[in-house]
XYZ file of C-alpha atoms in Angstrom:
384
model
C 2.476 26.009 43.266
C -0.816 25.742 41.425
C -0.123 22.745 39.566
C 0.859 20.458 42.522
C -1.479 18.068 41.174
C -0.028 18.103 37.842
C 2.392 15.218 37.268
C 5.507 16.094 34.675
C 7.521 13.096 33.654
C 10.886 13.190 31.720
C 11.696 10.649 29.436
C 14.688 9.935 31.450
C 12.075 9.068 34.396
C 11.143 5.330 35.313
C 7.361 4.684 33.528
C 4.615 2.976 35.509
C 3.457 -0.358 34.928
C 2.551 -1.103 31.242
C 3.830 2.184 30.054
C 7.011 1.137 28.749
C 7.630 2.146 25.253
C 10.444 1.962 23.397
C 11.482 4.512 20.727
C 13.991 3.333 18.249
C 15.082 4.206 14.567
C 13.994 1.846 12.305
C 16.580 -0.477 10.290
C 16.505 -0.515 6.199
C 15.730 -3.812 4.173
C 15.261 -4.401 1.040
C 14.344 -2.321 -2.147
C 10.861 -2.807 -3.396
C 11.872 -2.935 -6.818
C 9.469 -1.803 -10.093
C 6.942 -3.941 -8.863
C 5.104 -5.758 -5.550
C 8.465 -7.133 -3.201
C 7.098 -10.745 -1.530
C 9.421 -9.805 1.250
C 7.808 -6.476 2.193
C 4.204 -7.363 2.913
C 1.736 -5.180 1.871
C -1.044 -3.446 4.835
C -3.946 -4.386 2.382
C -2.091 -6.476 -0.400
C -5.720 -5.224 -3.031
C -8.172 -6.276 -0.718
C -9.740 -5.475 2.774
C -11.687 -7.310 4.731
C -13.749 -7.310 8.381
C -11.530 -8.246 11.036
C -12.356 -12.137 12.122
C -14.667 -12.300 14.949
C -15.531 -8.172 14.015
C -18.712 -7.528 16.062
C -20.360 -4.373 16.134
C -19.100 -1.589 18.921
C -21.301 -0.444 21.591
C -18.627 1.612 23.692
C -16.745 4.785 22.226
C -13.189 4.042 20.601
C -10.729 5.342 22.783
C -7.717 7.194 20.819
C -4.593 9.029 21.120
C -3.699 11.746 18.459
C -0.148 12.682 17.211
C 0.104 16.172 16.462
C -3.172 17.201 17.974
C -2.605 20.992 17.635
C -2.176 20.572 14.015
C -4.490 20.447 10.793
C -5.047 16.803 10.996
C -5.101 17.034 14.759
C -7.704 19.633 14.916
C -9.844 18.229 12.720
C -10.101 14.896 14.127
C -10.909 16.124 17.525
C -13.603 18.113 15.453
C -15.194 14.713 14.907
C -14.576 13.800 18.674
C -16.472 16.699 19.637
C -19.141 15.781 17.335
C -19.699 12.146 18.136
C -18.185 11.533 21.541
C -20.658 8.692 21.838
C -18.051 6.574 19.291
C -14.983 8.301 20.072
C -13.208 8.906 23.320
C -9.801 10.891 23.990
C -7.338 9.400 26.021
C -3.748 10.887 25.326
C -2.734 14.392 23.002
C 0.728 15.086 21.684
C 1.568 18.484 20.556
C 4.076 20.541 19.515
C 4.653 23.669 21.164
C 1.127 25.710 20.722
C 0.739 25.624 24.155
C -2.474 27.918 24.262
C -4.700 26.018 21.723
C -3.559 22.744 23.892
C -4.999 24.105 26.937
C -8.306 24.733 25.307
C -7.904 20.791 24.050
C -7.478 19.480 27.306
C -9.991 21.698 29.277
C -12.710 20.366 26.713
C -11.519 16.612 26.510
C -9.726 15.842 29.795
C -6.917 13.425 28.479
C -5.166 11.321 30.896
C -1.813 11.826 29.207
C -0.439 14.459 27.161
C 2.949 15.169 25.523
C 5.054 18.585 24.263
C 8.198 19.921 23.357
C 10.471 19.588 26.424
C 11.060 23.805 26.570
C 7.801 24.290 26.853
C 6.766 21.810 29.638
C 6.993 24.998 32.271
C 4.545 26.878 30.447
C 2.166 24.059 29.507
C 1.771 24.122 33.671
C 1.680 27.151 34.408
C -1.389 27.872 31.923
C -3.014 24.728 33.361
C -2.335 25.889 36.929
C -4.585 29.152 35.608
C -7.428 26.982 35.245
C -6.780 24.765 38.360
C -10.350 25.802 40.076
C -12.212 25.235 36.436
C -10.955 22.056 36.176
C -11.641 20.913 39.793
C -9.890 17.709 40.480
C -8.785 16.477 37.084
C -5.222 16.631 35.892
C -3.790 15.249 32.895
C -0.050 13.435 33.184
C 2.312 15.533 31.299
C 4.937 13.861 29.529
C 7.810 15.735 26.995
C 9.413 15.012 24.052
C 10.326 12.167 21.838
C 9.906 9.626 24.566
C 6.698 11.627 25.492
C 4.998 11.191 22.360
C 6.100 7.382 21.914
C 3.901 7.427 25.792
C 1.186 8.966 23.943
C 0.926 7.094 20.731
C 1.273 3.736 23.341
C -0.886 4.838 26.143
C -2.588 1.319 27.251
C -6.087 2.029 27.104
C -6.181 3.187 23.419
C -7.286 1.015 20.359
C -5.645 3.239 17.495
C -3.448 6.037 17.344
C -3.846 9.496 15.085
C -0.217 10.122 13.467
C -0.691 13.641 12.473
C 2.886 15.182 12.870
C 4.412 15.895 10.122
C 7.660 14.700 8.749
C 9.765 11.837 9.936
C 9.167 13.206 13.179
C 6.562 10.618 13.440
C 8.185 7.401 12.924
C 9.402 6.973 15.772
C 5.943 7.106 17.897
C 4.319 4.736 15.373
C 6.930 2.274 15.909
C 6.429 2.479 19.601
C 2.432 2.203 18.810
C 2.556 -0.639 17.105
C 4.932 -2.176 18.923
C 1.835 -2.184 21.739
C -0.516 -3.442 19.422
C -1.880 -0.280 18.360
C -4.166 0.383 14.909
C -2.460 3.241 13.302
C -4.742 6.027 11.854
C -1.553 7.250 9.366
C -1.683 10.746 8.300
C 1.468 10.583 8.027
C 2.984 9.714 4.924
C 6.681 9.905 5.309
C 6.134 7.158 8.016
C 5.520 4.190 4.884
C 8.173 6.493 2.425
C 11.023 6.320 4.859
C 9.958 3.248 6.769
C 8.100 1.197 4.456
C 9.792 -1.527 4.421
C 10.912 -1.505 8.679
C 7.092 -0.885 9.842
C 5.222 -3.372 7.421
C 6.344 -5.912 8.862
C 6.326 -4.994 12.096
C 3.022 -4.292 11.860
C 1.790 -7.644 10.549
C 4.074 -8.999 13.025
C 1.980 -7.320 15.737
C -1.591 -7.958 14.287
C -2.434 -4.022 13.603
C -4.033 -2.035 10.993
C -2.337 0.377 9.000
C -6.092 2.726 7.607
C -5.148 5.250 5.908
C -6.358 9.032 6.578
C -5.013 10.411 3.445
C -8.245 11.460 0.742
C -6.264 9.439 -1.776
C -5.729 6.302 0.005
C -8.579 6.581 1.977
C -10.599 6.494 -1.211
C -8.184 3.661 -2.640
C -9.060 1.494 0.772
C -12.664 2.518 0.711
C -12.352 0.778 -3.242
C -10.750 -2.562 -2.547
C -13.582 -3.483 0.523
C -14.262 -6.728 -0.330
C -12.047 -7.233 -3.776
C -11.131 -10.609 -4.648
C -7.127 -11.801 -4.409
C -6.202 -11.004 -7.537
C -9.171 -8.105 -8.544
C -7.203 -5.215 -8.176
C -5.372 -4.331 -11.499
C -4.403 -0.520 -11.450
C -4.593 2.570 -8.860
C -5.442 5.807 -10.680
C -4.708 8.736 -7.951
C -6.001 11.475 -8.533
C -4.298 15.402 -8.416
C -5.782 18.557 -7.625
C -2.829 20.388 -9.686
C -2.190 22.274 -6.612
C -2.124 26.517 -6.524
C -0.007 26.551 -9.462
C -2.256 24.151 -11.334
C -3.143 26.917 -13.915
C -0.069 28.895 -14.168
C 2.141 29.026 -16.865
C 5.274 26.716 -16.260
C 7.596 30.200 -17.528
C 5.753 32.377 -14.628
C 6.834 29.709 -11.809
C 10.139 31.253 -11.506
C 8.036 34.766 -9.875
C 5.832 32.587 -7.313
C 6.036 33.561 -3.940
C 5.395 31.491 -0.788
C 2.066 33.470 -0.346
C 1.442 31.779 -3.705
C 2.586 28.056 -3.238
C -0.401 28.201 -0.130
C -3.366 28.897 -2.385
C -4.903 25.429 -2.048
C -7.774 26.257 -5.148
C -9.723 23.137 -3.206
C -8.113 21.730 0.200
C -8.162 23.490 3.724
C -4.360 21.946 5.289
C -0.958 22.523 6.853
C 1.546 24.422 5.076
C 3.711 21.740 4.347
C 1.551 19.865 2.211
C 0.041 22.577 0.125
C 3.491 23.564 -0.425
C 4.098 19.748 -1.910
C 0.750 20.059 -3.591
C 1.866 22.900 -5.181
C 5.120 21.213 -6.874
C 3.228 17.776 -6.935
C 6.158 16.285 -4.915
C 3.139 15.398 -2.842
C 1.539 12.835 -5.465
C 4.962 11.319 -6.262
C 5.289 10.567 -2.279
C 1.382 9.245 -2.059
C 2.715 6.458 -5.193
C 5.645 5.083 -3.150
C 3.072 4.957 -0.632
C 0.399 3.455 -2.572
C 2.823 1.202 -3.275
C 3.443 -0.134 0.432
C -0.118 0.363 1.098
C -1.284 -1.647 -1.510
C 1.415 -3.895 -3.024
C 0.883 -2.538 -6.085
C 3.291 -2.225 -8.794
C 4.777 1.352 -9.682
C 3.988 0.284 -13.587
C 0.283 -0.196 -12.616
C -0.061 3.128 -10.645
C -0.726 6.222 -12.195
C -1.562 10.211 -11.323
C -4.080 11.981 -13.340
C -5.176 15.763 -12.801
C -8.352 15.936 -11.647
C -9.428 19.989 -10.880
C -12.537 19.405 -9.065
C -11.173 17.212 -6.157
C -14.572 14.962 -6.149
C -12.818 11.623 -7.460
C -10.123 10.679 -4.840
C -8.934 8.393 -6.013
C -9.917 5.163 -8.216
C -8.940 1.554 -8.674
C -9.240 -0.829 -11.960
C -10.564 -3.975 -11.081
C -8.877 -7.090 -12.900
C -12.003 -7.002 -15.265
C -11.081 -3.729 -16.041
C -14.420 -2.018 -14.333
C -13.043 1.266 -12.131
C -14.472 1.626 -8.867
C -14.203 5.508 -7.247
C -14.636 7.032 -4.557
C -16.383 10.481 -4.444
C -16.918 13.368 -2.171
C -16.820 16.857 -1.593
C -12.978 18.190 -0.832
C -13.044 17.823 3.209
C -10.421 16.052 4.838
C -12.696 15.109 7.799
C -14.046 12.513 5.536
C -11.158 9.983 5.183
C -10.161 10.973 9.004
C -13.709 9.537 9.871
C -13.157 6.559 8.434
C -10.111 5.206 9.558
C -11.729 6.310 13.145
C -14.950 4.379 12.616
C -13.427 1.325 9.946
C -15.155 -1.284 9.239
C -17.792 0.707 10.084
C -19.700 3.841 8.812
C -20.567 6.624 10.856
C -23.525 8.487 10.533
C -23.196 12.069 10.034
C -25.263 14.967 10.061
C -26.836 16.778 6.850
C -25.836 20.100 8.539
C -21.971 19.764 9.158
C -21.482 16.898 6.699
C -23.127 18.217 3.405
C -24.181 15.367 1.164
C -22.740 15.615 -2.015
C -25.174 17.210 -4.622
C -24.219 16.308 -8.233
C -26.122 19.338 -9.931
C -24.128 21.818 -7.649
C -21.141 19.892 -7.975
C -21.194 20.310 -12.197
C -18.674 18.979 -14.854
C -15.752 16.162 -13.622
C -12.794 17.034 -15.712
C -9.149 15.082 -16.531
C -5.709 16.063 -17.629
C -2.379 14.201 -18.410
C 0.015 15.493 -15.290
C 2.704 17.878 -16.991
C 5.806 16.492 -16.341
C 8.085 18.993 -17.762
C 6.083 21.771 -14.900
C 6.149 19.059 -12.290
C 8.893 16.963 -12.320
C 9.183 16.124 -8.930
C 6.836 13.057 -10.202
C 9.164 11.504 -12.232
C 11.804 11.528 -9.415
C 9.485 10.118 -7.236
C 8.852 7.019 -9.219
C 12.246 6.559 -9.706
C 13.117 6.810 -5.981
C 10.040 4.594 -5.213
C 11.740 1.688 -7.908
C 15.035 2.364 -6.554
C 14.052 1.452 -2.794
């Protein structure tokens, strides 16, 4: 009774004009192969440039964000809060934290949000506790799978966040760029299990794939303005993860606890437990791969401790261009919000990266025998 004015649409439900989305698995094409497949095109095939006829935003971006209660979710509405006058919220999917939603849309008043379909009921009955703080406004609620295809499509967005993890969100960046959509992808296993589906959908559509992870935000941030042909070699670059200093003969005692102690990175359990075997850099070179049309040959991991390089690419006259900063996934997040351009920050929340303080840079040869998941991850990558 107190959310009268809150309106709950299934997925089964007939959508209003514009709305329709369609959510679909993708079909399988062609392996990549050991090197760059002519039939897969790449998102940035070693070079970016401006978009033709670019000019210079005056109104905030509107956005949706995938997985909004989670890591990558939180943190980019972190940035919305902090510079609403170049970012706007329009739509939210979440999960099932239904009390951290509510605070998300009392403080940014989407039009549309999405959840898990059992917990629709108490999404409005929380709202319904608010109904005289929130005055007239009432977001659309919308549930599952077809919910969060609504969300990553909502009409009046430029780009979408794809923040849920897993497979999970394939399906809503199909259905996003299937409207034309820029795709903010923080979500890897979208280009690892799909690679080869959504590339060429999305050239087919005229959308941006940016990157939001550190690595391939710093590999994008590299190639701005390359040549054809100037990009030689990617060089990611590897924490080591919470085992990164443990004997390979003491693994078989670690405990979960253990796995998430990031030494360097603040992020969801499921990928500081991949950090921690460093399955997760064997999944970012398939999808440098896709990303950049490099060849697996010319890609290559090296252990880097401090997490200030992010990642660096060899240019064809073998200079290396890097990207550096201090370990904060807000950075790469900001940029494929603001890309092409930069967003000023403040000195107070967005320390500027002192190279006294920040000390020595140090290297290592990835141990393969400790961290094989690598090695199958290349192999999976050449196999398709």
């Amino acid at each position: 009774a107190n959310m009268q004015s809150v309106n709950v649409k299934s997925s089964k439900l007939t959508r209003g004009v514009g709305r329709r989305t369609t959510c679909r698995a993708p079909t399988r094409v062609a392996a990549s192969g050991n090197g760059a497949n002519n039939e897969i095109p790449a998102a940035w095939p070693g070079t970016a440039a401006l978009p033709e006829g670019y000019t210079k935003r005056t109104t905030p971006k509107p956005i949706s964000i995938l997985g909004c209660t989670g890591s990558i979710g939180t943190q980019t509405l972190d940035i919305c809060r902090e510079h609403p006058e170049s970012f706007e919220v329009k739509a939210l999917s979440a999960g099932s934290n239904v009390e951290l939603l509510v605070e998300q849309i009392k403080e940014f008043k989407p039009e549309l949000v999405s959840i898990k379909e059992t917990k629709v009921g108490e999404l409005k009955e929380a709202l319904g506790a608010f109904k005289s703080e929130l005055g007239g406004y009432a977001p659309e609620i919308v549930a599952g799978v077809e919910g969060m295809c609504e969300v990553a499509a909502f009409p009046s967005i430029e780009a979408t966040v794809t923040g849920i993890v897993g497979c999970a969100g394939l399906q809503p960046t199909v259905a996003a760029i299937e409207a034309g959509k820029d795709i903010c992808l923080a979500n890897k296993e979208t280009l690892i299990a799909g690679g080869p589906f959504i590339l060429p959908l999305a050239k087919k559509n005229g959308i941006h794939i940016l990157p939001a992870d550190s690595e391939h935000s710093a590999l994008f941030q590299c190639i701005q303005g390359l040549p054809e042909g100037g990009l030689r070699r990617i060089i990611l670059t590897a924490s080591g993860g919470a085992f990164r200093d443990w004997d390979a003969k003491k693994l078989k005692d670690a405990k979960v606890s253990d796995a998430l102690k990031h030494p360097n990175w603040d992020m969801g359990k499921k990928i500081t437990i991949d950090s921690a075997t460093l399955m997760n850099k064997g999944l970012e070179v398939i999808e440098a791969h896709y990303l950049y049309g490099t060849s697996y040959d010319d890609i290559e991991i090296v252990i880097h401790p401090q997490s200030i390089i992010h990642s660096m690419v060899e240019t064809a006259d073998s200079s290396v261009l890097a990207q550096l900063g201090w370990p904060d996934m807000r950075l790469p997040i900001l940029y494929t919000l603001s890309w092409p351009e930069r967003q000023a920050t403040s000195e107070v929340t967005w320390p500027r990266l002192d190279f006294i303080k920040m000390g020595d840079l140090t290297f290592r040869t990835p141990d393969h025998e400790k961290y094989p998941s690598m090695k199958i991850a290349y192999a999976a990558g050449r196999a398709g």
